[in-house]
Short mmCIF file of C-alpha atoms and ligand atoms in Angstrom, two decimals:
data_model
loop_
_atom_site.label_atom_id
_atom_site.label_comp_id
_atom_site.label_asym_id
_atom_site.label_seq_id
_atom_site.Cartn_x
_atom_site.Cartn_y
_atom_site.Cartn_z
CA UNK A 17 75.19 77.33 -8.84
CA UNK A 18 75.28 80.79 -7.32
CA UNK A 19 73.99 83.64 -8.65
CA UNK A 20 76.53 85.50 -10.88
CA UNK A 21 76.98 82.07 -12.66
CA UNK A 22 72.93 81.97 -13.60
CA UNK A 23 73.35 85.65 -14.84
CA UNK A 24 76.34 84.80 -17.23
CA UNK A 25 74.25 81.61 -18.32
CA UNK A 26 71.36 84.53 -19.07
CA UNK A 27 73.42 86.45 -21.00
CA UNK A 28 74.41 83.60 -23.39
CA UNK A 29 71.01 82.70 -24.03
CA UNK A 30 70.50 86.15 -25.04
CA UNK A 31 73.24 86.09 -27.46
CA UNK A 32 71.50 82.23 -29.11
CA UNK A 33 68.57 84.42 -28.93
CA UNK A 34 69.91 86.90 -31.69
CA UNK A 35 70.73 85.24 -34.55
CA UNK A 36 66.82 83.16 -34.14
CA UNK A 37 65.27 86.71 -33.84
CA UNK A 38 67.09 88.09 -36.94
CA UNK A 39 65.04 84.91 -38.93
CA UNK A 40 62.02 84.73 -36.83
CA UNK A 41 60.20 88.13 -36.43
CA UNK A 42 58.11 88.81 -33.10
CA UNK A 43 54.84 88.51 -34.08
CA UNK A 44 53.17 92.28 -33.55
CA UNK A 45 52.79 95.18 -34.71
CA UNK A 46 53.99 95.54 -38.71
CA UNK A 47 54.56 92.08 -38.49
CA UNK A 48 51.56 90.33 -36.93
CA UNK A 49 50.57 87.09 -38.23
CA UNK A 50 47.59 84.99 -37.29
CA UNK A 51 49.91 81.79 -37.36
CA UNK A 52 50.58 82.26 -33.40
CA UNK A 53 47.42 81.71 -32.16
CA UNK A 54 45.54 83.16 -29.54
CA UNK A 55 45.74 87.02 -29.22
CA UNK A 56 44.70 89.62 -26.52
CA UNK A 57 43.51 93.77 -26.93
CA UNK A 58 47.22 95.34 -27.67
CA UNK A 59 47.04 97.73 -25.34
CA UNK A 60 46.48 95.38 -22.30
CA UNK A 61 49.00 92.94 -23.55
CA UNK A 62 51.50 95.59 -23.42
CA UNK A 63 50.62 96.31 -19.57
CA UNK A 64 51.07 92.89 -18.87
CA UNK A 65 53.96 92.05 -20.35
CA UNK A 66 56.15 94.88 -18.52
CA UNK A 67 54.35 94.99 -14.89
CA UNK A 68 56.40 92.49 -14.02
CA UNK A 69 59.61 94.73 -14.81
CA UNK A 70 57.83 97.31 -12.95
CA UNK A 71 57.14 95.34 -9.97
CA UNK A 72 60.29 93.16 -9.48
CA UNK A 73 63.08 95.40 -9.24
CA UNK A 74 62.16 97.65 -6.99
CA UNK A 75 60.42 94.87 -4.71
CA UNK A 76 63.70 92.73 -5.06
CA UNK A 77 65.52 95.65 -4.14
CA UNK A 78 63.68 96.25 -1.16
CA UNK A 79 63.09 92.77 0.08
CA UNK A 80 66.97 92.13 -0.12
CA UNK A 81 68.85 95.74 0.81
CA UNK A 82 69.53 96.04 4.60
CA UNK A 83 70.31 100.02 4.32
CA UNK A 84 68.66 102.31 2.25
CA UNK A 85 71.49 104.18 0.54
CA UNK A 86 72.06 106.65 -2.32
CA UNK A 87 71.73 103.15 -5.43
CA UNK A 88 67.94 103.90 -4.46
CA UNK A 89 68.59 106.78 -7.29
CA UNK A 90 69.09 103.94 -9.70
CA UNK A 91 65.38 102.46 -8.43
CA UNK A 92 64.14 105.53 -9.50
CA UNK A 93 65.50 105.51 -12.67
CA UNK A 94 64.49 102.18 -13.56
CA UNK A 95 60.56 103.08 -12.41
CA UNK A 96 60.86 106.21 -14.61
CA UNK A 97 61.17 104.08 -17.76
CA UNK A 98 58.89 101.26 -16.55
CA UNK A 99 55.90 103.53 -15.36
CA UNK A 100 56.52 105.20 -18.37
CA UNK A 101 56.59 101.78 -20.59
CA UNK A 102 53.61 99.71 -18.22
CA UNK A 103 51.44 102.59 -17.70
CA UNK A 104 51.41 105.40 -19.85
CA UNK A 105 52.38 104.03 -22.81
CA UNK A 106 49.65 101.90 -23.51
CA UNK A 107 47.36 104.19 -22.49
CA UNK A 108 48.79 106.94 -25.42
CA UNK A 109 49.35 104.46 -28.54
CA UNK A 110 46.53 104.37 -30.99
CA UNK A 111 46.03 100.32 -31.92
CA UNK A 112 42.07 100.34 -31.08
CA UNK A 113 41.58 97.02 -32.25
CA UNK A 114 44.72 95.44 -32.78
CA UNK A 115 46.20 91.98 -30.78
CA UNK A 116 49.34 90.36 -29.85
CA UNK A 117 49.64 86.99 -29.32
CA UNK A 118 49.29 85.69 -25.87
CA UNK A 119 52.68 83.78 -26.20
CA UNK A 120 54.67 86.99 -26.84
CA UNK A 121 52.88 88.36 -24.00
CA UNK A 122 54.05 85.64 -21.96
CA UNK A 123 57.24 85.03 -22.71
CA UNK A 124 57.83 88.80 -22.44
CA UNK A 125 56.71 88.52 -18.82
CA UNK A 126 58.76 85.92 -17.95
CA UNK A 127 61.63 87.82 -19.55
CA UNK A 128 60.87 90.81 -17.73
CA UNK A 129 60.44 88.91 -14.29
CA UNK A 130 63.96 87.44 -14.48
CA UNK A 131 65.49 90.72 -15.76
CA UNK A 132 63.64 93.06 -12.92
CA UNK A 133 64.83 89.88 -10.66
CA UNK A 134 69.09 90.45 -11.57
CA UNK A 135 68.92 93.84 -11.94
CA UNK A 136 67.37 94.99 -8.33
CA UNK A 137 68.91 91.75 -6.69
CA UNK A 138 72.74 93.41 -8.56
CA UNK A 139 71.55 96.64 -7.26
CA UNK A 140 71.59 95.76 -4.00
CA UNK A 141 75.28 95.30 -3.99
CA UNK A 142 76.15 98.32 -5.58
CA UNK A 143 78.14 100.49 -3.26
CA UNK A 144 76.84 104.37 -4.69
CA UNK A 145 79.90 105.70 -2.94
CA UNK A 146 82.57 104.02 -4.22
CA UNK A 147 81.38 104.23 -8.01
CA UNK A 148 83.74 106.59 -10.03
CA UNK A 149 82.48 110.35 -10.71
CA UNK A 150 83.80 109.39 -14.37
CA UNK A 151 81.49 106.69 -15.03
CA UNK A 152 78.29 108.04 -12.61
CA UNK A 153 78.06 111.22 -14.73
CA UNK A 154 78.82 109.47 -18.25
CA UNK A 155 75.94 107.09 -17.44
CA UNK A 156 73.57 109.03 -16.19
CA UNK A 157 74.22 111.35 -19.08
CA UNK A 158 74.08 108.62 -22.00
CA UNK A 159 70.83 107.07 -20.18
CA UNK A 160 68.91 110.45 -19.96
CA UNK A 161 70.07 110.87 -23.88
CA UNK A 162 68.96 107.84 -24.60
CA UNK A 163 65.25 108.10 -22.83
CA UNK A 164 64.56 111.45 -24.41
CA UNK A 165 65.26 109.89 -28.21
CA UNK A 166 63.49 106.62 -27.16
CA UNK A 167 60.44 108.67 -25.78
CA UNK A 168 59.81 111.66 -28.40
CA UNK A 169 60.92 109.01 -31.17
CA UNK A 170 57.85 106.87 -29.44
CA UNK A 171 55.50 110.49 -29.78
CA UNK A 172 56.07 110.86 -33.39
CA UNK A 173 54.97 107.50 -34.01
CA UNK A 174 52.00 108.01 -32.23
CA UNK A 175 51.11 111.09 -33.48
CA UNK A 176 51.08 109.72 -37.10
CA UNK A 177 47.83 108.08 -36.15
CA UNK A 178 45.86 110.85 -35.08
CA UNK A 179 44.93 111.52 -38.56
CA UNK A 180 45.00 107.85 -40.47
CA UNK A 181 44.74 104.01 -38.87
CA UNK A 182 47.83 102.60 -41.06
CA UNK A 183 51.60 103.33 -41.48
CA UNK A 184 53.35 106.85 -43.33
CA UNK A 185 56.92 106.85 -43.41
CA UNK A 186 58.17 108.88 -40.13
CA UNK A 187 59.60 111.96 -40.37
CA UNK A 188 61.81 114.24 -37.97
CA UNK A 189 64.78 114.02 -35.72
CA UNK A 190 66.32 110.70 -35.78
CA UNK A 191 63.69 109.52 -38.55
CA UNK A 192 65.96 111.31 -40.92
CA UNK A 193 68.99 109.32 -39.96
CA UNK A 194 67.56 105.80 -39.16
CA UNK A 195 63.99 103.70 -39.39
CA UNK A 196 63.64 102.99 -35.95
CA UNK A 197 65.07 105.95 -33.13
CA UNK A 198 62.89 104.22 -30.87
CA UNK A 199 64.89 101.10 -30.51
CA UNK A 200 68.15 103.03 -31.02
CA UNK A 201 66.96 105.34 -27.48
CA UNK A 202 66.20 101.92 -25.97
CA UNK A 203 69.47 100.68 -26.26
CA UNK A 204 71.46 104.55 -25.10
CA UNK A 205 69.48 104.53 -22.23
CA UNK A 206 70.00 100.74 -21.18
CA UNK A 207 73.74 101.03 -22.15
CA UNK A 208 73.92 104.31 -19.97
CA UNK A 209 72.41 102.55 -16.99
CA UNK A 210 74.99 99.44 -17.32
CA UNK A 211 77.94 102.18 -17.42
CA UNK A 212 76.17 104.09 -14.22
CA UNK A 213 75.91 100.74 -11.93
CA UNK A 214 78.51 98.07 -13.64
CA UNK A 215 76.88 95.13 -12.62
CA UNK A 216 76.17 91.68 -14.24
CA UNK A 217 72.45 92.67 -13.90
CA UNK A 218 72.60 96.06 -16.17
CA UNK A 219 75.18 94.31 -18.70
CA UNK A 220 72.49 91.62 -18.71
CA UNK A 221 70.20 93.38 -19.76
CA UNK A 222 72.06 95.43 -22.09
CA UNK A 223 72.69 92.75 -24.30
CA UNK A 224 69.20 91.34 -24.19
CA UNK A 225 68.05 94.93 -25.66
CA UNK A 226 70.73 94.58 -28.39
CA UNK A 227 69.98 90.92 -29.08
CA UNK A 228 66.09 91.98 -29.59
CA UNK A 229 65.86 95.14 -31.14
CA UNK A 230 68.60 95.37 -33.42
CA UNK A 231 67.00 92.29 -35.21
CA UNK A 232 63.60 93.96 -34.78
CA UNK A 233 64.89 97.15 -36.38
CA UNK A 234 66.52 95.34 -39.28
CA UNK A 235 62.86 93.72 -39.57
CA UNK A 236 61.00 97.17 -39.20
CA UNK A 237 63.87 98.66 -42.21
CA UNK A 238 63.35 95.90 -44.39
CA UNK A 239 59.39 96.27 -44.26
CA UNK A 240 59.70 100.09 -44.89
CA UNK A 241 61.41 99.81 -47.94
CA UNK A 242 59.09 96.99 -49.33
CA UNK A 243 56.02 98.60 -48.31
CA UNK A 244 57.17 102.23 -49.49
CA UNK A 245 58.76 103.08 -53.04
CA UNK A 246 59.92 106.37 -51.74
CA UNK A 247 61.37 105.53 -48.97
CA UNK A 248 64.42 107.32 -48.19
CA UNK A 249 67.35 105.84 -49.39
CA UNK A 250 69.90 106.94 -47.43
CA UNK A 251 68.20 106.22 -44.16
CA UNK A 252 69.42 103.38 -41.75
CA UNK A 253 67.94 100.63 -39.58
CA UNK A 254 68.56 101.84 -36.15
CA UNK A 255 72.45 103.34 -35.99
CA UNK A 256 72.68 106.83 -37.72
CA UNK A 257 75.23 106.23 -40.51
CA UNK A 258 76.21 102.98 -39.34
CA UNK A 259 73.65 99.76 -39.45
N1 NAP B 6 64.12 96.73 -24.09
C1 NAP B 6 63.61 95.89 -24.98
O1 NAP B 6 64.13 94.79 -25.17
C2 NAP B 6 62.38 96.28 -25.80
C3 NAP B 6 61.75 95.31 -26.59
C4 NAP B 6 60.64 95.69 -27.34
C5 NAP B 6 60.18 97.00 -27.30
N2 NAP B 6 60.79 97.93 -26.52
C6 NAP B 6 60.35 99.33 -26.51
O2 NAP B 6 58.93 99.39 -26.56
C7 NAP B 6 58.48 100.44 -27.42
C8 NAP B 6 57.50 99.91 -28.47
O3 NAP B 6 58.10 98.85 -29.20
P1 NAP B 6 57.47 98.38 -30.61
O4 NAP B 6 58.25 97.19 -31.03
O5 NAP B 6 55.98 98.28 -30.51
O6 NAP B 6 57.80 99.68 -31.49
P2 NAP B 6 57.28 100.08 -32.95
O7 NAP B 6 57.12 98.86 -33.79
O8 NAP B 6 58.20 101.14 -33.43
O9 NAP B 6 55.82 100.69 -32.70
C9 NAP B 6 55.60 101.73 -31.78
C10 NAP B 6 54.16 102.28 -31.96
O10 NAP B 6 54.09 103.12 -33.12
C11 NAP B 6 53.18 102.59 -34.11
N3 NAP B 6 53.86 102.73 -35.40
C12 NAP B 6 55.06 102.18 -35.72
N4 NAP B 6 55.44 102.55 -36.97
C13 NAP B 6 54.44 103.34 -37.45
C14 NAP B 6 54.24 104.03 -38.70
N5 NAP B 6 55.14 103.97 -39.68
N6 NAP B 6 53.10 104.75 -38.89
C15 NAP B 6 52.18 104.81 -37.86
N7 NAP B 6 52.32 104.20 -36.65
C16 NAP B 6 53.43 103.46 -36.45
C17 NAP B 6 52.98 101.13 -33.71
O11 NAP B 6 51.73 100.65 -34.14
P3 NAP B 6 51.52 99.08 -34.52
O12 NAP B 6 51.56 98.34 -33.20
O13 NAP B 6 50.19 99.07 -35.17
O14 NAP B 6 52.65 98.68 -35.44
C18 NAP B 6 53.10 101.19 -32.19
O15 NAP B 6 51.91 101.62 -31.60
C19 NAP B 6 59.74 101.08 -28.04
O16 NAP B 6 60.04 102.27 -27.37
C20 NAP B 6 60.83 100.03 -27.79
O17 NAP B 6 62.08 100.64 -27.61
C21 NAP B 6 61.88 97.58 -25.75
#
């Protein structure tokens, strides 16, 4: 089976992923349970769990590509995010003492292995040159959208520790519109990228991001407005005005 045919097989798991995600909640953060057994220091699971994303692409990439050529740009991108996501991150979020189970943390690394794997193996192929202007400059414009509301959406939630250890309702920018900018940045910037490089790789893992954070955000809503009486009524899950 060649490769293009294991990607497409990917991307339907993703999608019988979804609707078991929407019942079963991943096991951290506002929902942690002690039902899935062994658990590491939060902060260190999180570094674990994406290294592999950082580390795969770009060595793919480079192991495979004959000519270095202008889709290098699109390397770069991708180890903006992850540096951002394996390094610094962990290093800024404020859950001294919290865990997450080792099998998230696992099967978060595997996932990130085989998506760093398609997307700088589908990178490889991608002739810079001969992408339209149209969709090079739409991308790259809905990805850098999407990475600024996924990363100051991430600061406000960190900031609301500095002065308590639990959860306040979050307020500001997207906050006001929907529970969880976060995962609504996530998904901009990864549907961005797929529009920048049109590959089976990017689309890949464009659905993957939908297929695990919408149903996390519909999660995260749900637990704000049973854990908070005043929670805003109009707000949304994760789509301004829409879901
Ligand atoms: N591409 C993908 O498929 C994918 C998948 C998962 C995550 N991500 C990205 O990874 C990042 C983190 O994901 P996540 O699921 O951990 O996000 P999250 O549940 O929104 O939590 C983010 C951080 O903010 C804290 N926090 C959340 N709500 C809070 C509140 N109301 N008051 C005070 N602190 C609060 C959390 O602490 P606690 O840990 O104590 O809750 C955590 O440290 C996001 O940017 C997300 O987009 C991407």
């Amino acid at each position: 089976m060649d490769i293009i045919n294991i990607t497409y097989i990917w991307m339907l798991i993703a999608l019988i992923v979804f609707p078991i995600n929407l019942v079963y909640k991943a096991p951290y953060g506002k929902h942690s349970t002690k039902k899935w057994g062994k658990s590491i220091d939060n902060k260190t699971g999180w570094t674990l769990m994406e290294l592999p994303a950082l580390l795969t692409c770009p060595l793919t990439y480079f192991t495979i590509v004959e000519e270095i050529n202008l889709s290098i740009v699109f390397i770069i991108l991708w180890i903006t995010h992850y540096f951002n996501r394996t390094i610094i991150y962990p290093l800024r979020i404020k859950t001294k003492g919290k865990k997450i189970p080792i099998a998230i943390v696992a099967s978060a690394f595997f996932f990130n292995m085989v998506n760093g794997f398609f997307n700088g193996y589908f990178l490889t192929l991608v002739q810079f040159e001969s992408i339209s202007h149209m969709y090079l400059i739409l991308g790259l414009i809905i990805f850098i959208i999407g990475f600024y509301i996924n990363i100051s959406s991430d600061n406000i939630l960190i900031k609301l520790r500095t002065k308590q250890k639990g959860y306040v309702i979050p307020k500001g920018k997207l906050f006001n519109y929907v529970s969880c900018p976060n995962f609504f940045g996530e998904i901009i910037e990864w549907l961005g990228f797929a529009i920048m490089t049109l590959n089976p790789g990017s689309l890949s893992f464009l659905i993957w991001t939908i297929c695990n954070l919408i149903p996390r955000s519909i999660a995260h809503h749900k637990w704000y407005q049973d854990n908070f009486e005043n929670y805003p009524k109009k707000r949304k899950a994760v789509v301004p005005y829409f879901l």
